[in-house]
Coordinates of C-alpha atoms in Angstrom, one line a residue:
M28 CA 6.6 -59.7 -151.8
P29 CA 3.6 -59.5 -154.1
E30 CA 4.3 -60.2 -157.8
L31 CA 2.6 -59.4 -161.1
R32 CA 2.7 -61.6 -164.2
F33 CA 1.3 -60.9 -167.6
D34 CA -0.8 -63.5 -169.3
S35 CA 0.0 -63.0 -173.0
L36 CA -2.9 -65.3 -174.2
R37 CA -5.6 -63.3 -172.4
R38 CA -3.6 -60.1 -172.4
E39 CA -4.2 -59.4 -168.7
W40 CA -2.3 -59.1 -165.5
V41 CA -2.4 -61.7 -162.7
A42 CA -1.3 -60.9 -159.1
Y43 CA 0.4 -63.2 -156.7
A44 CA 0.4 -62.4 -153.0
T45 CA 1.3 -65.5 -151.1
E46 CA 1.7 -63.7 -147.7
R47 CA -2.1 -63.1 -147.7
N48 CA -2.4 -66.7 -146.6
D49 CA -1.2 -65.5 -143.2
R50 CA -3.5 -62.5 -142.8
T51 CA -6.0 -62.2 -140.0
F52 CA -9.1 -64.4 -140.7
L53 CA -12.4 -63.7 -139.1
P54 CA -11.0 -63.1 -135.5
K55 CA -13.5 -63.6 -132.7
D56 CA -11.8 -61.9 -129.8
F57 CA -10.1 -59.0 -131.4
C58 CA -10.8 -56.7 -134.4
P59 CA -7.9 -55.0 -136.2
L60 CA -10.2 -52.3 -137.5
C61 CA -11.8 -51.2 -134.2
P62 CA -10.3 -48.1 -132.4
S63 CA -7.8 -49.3 -129.8
G64 CA -6.7 -46.0 -128.3
P65 CA -3.2 -44.5 -128.5
G66 CA -0.6 -47.2 -128.4
G67 CA -3.3 -49.9 -129.0
R68 CA -2.6 -53.0 -131.0
S69 CA -5.2 -52.5 -133.8
E70 CA -4.6 -50.8 -137.1
V71 CA -6.4 -47.8 -135.7
P72 CA -4.7 -46.6 -132.5
L73 CA -7.2 -43.9 -131.9
D74 CA -10.0 -43.4 -129.3
T75 CA -12.5 -42.9 -132.1
F76 CA -12.8 -41.6 -135.6
E77 CA -15.2 -40.9 -138.5
V78 CA -13.5 -42.5 -141.5
V79 CA -9.9 -43.8 -141.5
V80 CA -7.7 -44.7 -144.4
F81 CA -4.4 -46.6 -144.2
E82 CA -2.1 -48.9 -146.2
N83 CA -3.2 -52.5 -146.3
R84 CA -0.7 -54.7 -144.3
F85 CA -1.5 -57.6 -146.6
P86 CA -1.8 -56.1 -150.1
A87 CA -3.0 -58.0 -153.1
F88 CA -0.8 -55.9 -155.3
G89 CA 2.6 -54.6 -154.5
P90 CA 6.1 -53.9 -155.9
D91 CA 7.4 -56.7 -158.1
R92 CA 11.1 -57.0 -157.4
V93 CA 11.7 -60.2 -159.2
R94 CA 14.4 -59.6 -161.8
G95 CA 13.3 -59.7 -165.4
R96 CA 9.6 -59.1 -164.7
P97 CA 7.6 -55.9 -164.9
V98 CA 8.1 -53.7 -161.9
R99 CA 5.2 -52.3 -160.0
P100 CA 6.3 -49.1 -158.3
A101 CA 6.1 -48.8 -154.6
T102 CA 4.0 -45.6 -154.9
T103 CA 1.1 -47.7 -156.1
G104 CA -0.6 -49.7 -153.5
C105 CA -3.6 -51.0 -151.6
E106 CA -5.5 -49.0 -149.0
V107 CA -8.1 -49.9 -146.4
V108 CA -11.0 -47.5 -145.8
V109 CA -12.8 -48.0 -142.5
Y110 CA -16.3 -46.6 -142.6
T111 CA -17.0 -46.3 -138.8
P112 CA -15.6 -47.2 -135.4
E113 CA -18.8 -49.2 -134.7
H114 CA -18.0 -52.8 -135.3
E115 CA -21.6 -54.1 -135.7
L116 CA -22.7 -51.6 -138.4
T117 CA -22.8 -52.0 -142.1
L118 CA -23.0 -49.6 -145.0
A119 CA -26.8 -50.0 -145.0
K120 CA -26.9 -48.9 -141.3
L121 CA -24.7 -45.9 -141.6
P122 CA -26.2 -42.4 -141.2
P123 CA -26.5 -40.5 -144.4
E124 CA -24.0 -37.9 -143.3
R125 CA -21.3 -40.6 -142.8
V126 CA -21.9 -42.0 -146.3
R127 CA -21.6 -38.5 -147.6
L128 CA -18.3 -38.1 -145.8
L129 CA -17.2 -41.5 -147.2
I130 CA -17.8 -40.2 -150.7
D131 CA -15.6 -37.2 -150.0
V132 CA -12.9 -39.6 -148.8
W133 CA -13.1 -41.7 -151.9
A134 CA -12.9 -38.6 -154.1
D135 CA -9.8 -37.4 -152.1
R136 CA -8.1 -40.8 -152.5
Y137 CA -9.0 -41.0 -156.2
T138 CA -7.4 -37.5 -156.7
E139 CA -4.3 -38.1 -154.6
L140 CA -3.5 -41.6 -155.8
G141 CA -4.4 -40.9 -159.4
A142 CA -2.0 -38.0 -159.5
R143 CA 0.9 -40.4 -159.0
P144 CA 2.5 -41.0 -162.4
E145 CA 2.7 -44.8 -161.9
V146 CA -1.0 -45.1 -161.2
A147 CA -3.2 -45.9 -164.2
Y148 CA -6.4 -46.8 -162.4
V149 CA -7.8 -46.1 -158.9
Y150 CA -10.2 -49.0 -158.1
I151 CA -12.5 -48.4 -155.2
F152 CA -14.6 -51.4 -153.9
E153 CA -16.1 -53.1 -150.9
N154 CA -16.4 -56.8 -150.2
K155 CA -19.1 -57.5 -147.6
G156 CA -19.8 -60.9 -146.1
E157 CA -18.1 -64.3 -145.7
E158 CA -19.8 -65.5 -148.9
V159 CA -17.6 -63.2 -151.0
G160 CA -14.5 -64.0 -149.0
V161 CA -14.2 -61.2 -146.5
T162 CA -11.8 -61.8 -143.7
L163 CA -12.9 -59.0 -141.3
H164 CA -16.5 -58.1 -140.6
H165 CA -15.9 -54.5 -139.4
P166 CA -17.5 -52.3 -142.1
H167 CA -14.7 -51.3 -144.5
G168 CA -13.8 -51.1 -148.2
Q169 CA -10.5 -51.0 -150.1
I170 CA -8.8 -48.9 -152.8
Y171 CA -6.3 -50.4 -155.2
A172 CA -4.0 -48.0 -157.0
L173 CA -3.2 -50.0 -160.1
P174 CA -0.4 -49.6 -162.7
F175 CA -2.8 -50.8 -165.4
V176 CA -6.4 -50.5 -166.4
P177 CA -8.2 -53.7 -165.2
P178 CA -10.0 -55.8 -167.8
F179 CA -13.6 -55.1 -166.9
A180 CA -13.1 -51.4 -166.9
K181 CA -11.1 -51.5 -170.0
A182 CA -13.7 -53.5 -171.9
E183 CA -16.4 -50.9 -171.0
L184 CA -14.1 -48.0 -171.9
D185 CA -13.2 -49.6 -175.2
S186 CA -16.8 -50.1 -176.2
A187 CA -17.8 -46.6 -175.1
R188 CA -14.9 -45.1 -177.1
E189 CA -15.9 -47.0 -180.2
R190 CA -19.4 -45.5 -180.0
L191 CA -18.0 -42.0 -179.5
E192 CA -15.6 -42.3 -182.4
S193 CA -18.3 -43.6 -184.7
G194 CA -20.3 -40.4 -184.1
G195 CA -22.6 -41.8 -181.4
R196 CA -23.2 -40.7 -177.8
C197 CA -22.0 -41.9 -174.5
L198 CA -23.1 -45.6 -174.1
H199 CA -23.7 -45.0 -170.4
C200 CA -25.9 -41.9 -171.0
E201 CA -27.9 -43.9 -173.5
E202 CA -28.3 -46.7 -171.0
I203 CA -29.5 -44.2 -168.4
E204 CA -32.2 -42.8 -170.7
R205 CA -33.3 -46.3 -171.6
E206 CA -33.5 -47.6 -168.0
A207 CA -34.9 -44.5 -166.2
A208 CA -38.5 -45.3 -166.8
G209 CA -38.2 -48.9 -167.9
P210 CA -39.1 -52.2 -166.1
R211 CA -35.6 -52.7 -164.7
S212 CA -35.5 -49.4 -162.8
V213 CA -35.1 -49.9 -159.0
F214 CA -35.4 -46.2 -158.0
A215 CA -34.6 -42.8 -159.3
S216 CA -34.0 -39.3 -157.9
Q217 CA -33.3 -36.0 -159.6
L218 CA -29.6 -36.7 -160.0
M219 CA -29.2 -40.5 -159.5
L220 CA -30.6 -43.7 -161.0
A221 CA -30.4 -47.3 -159.8
F222 CA -31.4 -50.2 -162.1
V223 CA -30.8 -53.9 -162.8
P224 CA -28.8 -53.9 -166.1
H225 CA -30.6 -55.5 -169.1
A226 CA -27.8 -58.1 -169.4
A227 CA -27.2 -58.6 -165.6
R228 CA -24.7 -61.4 -164.9
W229 CA -25.6 -61.7 -161.2
P230 CA -29.3 -62.4 -160.3
Y231 CA -29.7 -59.2 -158.2
E232 CA -27.0 -57.0 -159.8
V233 CA -27.7 -53.3 -159.5
H234 CA -25.9 -50.3 -161.1
V235 CA -26.1 -46.8 -159.6
Y236 CA -25.4 -43.9 -161.9
P237 CA -25.2 -40.1 -161.7
R238 CA -27.5 -38.8 -164.5
R239 CA -24.9 -36.2 -165.4
H240 CA -22.0 -37.4 -167.5
V241 CA -19.0 -37.3 -165.1
G242 CA -15.9 -39.3 -165.4
S243 CA -15.0 -39.8 -161.8
I244 CA -16.2 -39.5 -158.3
A245 CA -14.0 -36.4 -157.9
E246 CA -16.2 -34.6 -160.4
L247 CA -19.4 -34.9 -158.5
D248 CA -20.8 -31.6 -157.0
D249 CA -22.2 -31.3 -153.5
A250 CA -25.8 -32.0 -154.5
E251 CA -24.7 -35.1 -156.5
R252 CA -22.6 -36.4 -153.6
A253 CA -25.6 -36.1 -151.2
E254 CA -27.9 -37.9 -153.6
L255 CA -25.2 -40.6 -154.3
A256 CA -25.0 -41.2 -150.5
D257 CA -28.8 -41.7 -150.4
A258 CA -28.7 -44.0 -153.5
L259 CA -26.0 -46.2 -152.0
L260 CA -27.9 -46.5 -148.7
R261 CA -31.2 -47.3 -150.6
T262 CA -29.5 -50.0 -152.6
A263 CA -27.9 -51.7 -149.6
R264 CA -31.1 -51.4 -147.6
A265 CA -33.1 -52.8 -150.4
Y266 CA -31.0 -55.9 -150.4
D267 CA -31.4 -56.4 -146.7
T268 CA -35.1 -55.8 -146.9
H269 CA -35.6 -58.2 -149.8
F270 CA -33.5 -61.1 -148.5
G271 CA -34.4 -60.6 -144.9
F272 CA -30.8 -60.5 -143.6
S273 CA -27.6 -58.4 -143.9
T274 CA -26.9 -59.2 -147.5
P275 CA -23.3 -59.9 -148.8
Y276 CA -22.2 -58.2 -151.9
V277 CA -19.3 -56.8 -153.9
M278 CA -19.6 -53.1 -154.6
A279 CA -17.3 -51.9 -157.5
V280 CA -16.7 -48.4 -158.6
H281 CA -16.0 -47.9 -162.3
Q282 CA -14.5 -44.5 -163.4
A283 CA -12.0 -42.8 -165.6
P284 CA -8.4 -44.1 -165.6
T285 CA -5.7 -41.8 -164.2
D286 CA -2.9 -42.6 -166.7
G287 CA -2.8 -39.1 -168.2
E288 CA -4.7 -40.1 -171.3
S289 CA -8.1 -38.6 -172.4
W290 CA -11.1 -40.6 -171.4
P291 CA -14.2 -38.7 -172.5
Q292 CA -16.2 -41.9 -172.7
A293 CA -15.8 -42.7 -169.0
H294 CA -19.0 -42.4 -166.9
L295 CA -18.8 -42.9 -163.2
H296 CA -21.0 -45.7 -161.8
F297 CA -21.3 -48.2 -158.9
E298 CA -22.0 -51.8 -159.6
F299 CA -23.3 -54.1 -156.8
Y300 CA -23.0 -57.9 -157.1
P301 CA -24.8 -59.8 -154.3
P302 CA -24.1 -63.6 -154.5
H303 CA -27.5 -64.7 -153.4
R304 CA -30.2 -65.7 -156.0
R305 CA -32.6 -66.7 -153.2
P306 CA -32.4 -66.2 -149.4
D307 CA -31.3 -69.9 -149.2
R308 CA -29.2 -70.2 -152.3
L309 CA -26.1 -68.7 -153.7
K310 CA -25.0 -68.0 -157.3
Y311 CA -21.8 -69.9 -157.8
L312 CA -19.4 -69.4 -160.7
A313 CA -19.0 -72.8 -162.3
G314 CA -17.9 -74.4 -165.5
V315 CA -19.4 -72.1 -168.1
E316 CA -18.6 -68.9 -166.2
L317 CA -15.1 -69.8 -165.1
G318 CA -14.0 -71.9 -168.0
A319 CA -15.7 -70.1 -170.9
G320 CA -16.3 -66.6 -169.5
T321 CA -20.1 -66.7 -170.2
F322 CA -22.5 -66.1 -167.3
V323 CA -25.7 -68.0 -167.0
N324 CA -28.3 -66.2 -165.0
D325 CA -31.4 -68.2 -163.8
T326 CA -33.5 -65.0 -163.1
R327 CA -34.7 -62.3 -165.5
P328 CA -33.5 -58.8 -164.8
E329 CA -37.1 -57.4 -165.1
E330 CA -38.2 -59.8 -162.3
T331 CA -35.4 -59.1 -159.9
A332 CA -35.8 -55.3 -160.5
A333 CA -39.4 -55.6 -159.5
H334 CA -38.4 -57.4 -156.3
L335 CA -35.8 -54.8 -155.5
R336 CA -38.1 -51.9 -156.4
K337 CA -40.6 -53.0 -153.9
A338 CA -37.9 -53.7 -151.3
A339 CA -36.4 -50.2 -151.9
E340 CA -39.8 -48.6 -151.2
L341 CA -40.2 -50.6 -148.0
A342 CA -36.7 -49.9 -146.9
V343 CA -37.3 -46.1 -147.2
S344 CA -40.6 -46.2 -145.4
N345 CA -39.0 -48.1 -142.5
V346 CA -36.1 -45.6 -142.0
P347 CA -36.8 -43.4 -138.9
G348 CA -37.7 -39.9 -140.0
S349 CA -38.5 -40.8 -143.6
A350 CA -41.7 -39.5 -145.2

């Protein structure tokens, strides 16, 4: 049974899930996420599907039933989101209408899970590639319904709240204005913007923002959802074009907590962290990152943004039917 423990020194939660050691690991003759038909042995006993969501059989977070420790309610949990029945695809290769549907699914799960009183934060993410520890190659992401606001999101929210309470504007909106026409912009549309942040921790880190101030993915209107789908595709394809292969990454969605409090400072955005710093070299977290919590980046954000800007333009021109 998964367990949560609170580190009083760092004031953060740590999850223990020992049964994950026994989960399926890069199977070669069978994929648990492919459709296997009614009565089949995969997690998706259907002939086909568009997008499927189900509870993770090996959750990283679960109810803590150890006496004397904080209890994590059973109504929070970990879900798997399977993007397509086609095993060999990736997010970058999905048709725009499928990514648009995926955004609707994310919004639905954010609303449904976030409405549960025990859920303080709905964390949507994707791990892609063996380099970031993925155990199944079939294109999929995950959703964690957490009973606490995770540290990275909380740090952003605290900083943004301080700015608002001191009479300033939304920190994220200020960043959007600063980056829109600057040297770190990767691409922009009427409603979306993608850029390498000025203090990027990962060499080719990219943030994707809606220009309008919205707290969560559920608040996006139809036009914004369509442009977000295009922006996610352009980002993933830019990576593949720049590096010359299907690029691993972590994609993390930061949005408003669902703990019933007011979060006017929250501004929805997607963060991409690819581990490669060159096609033949990875960025490893080592002593200063893991031990001190300070990232050392051996590339300048302005340089990597220029690389990705060019790759994004090439990626769009190589898509069938593009102008």
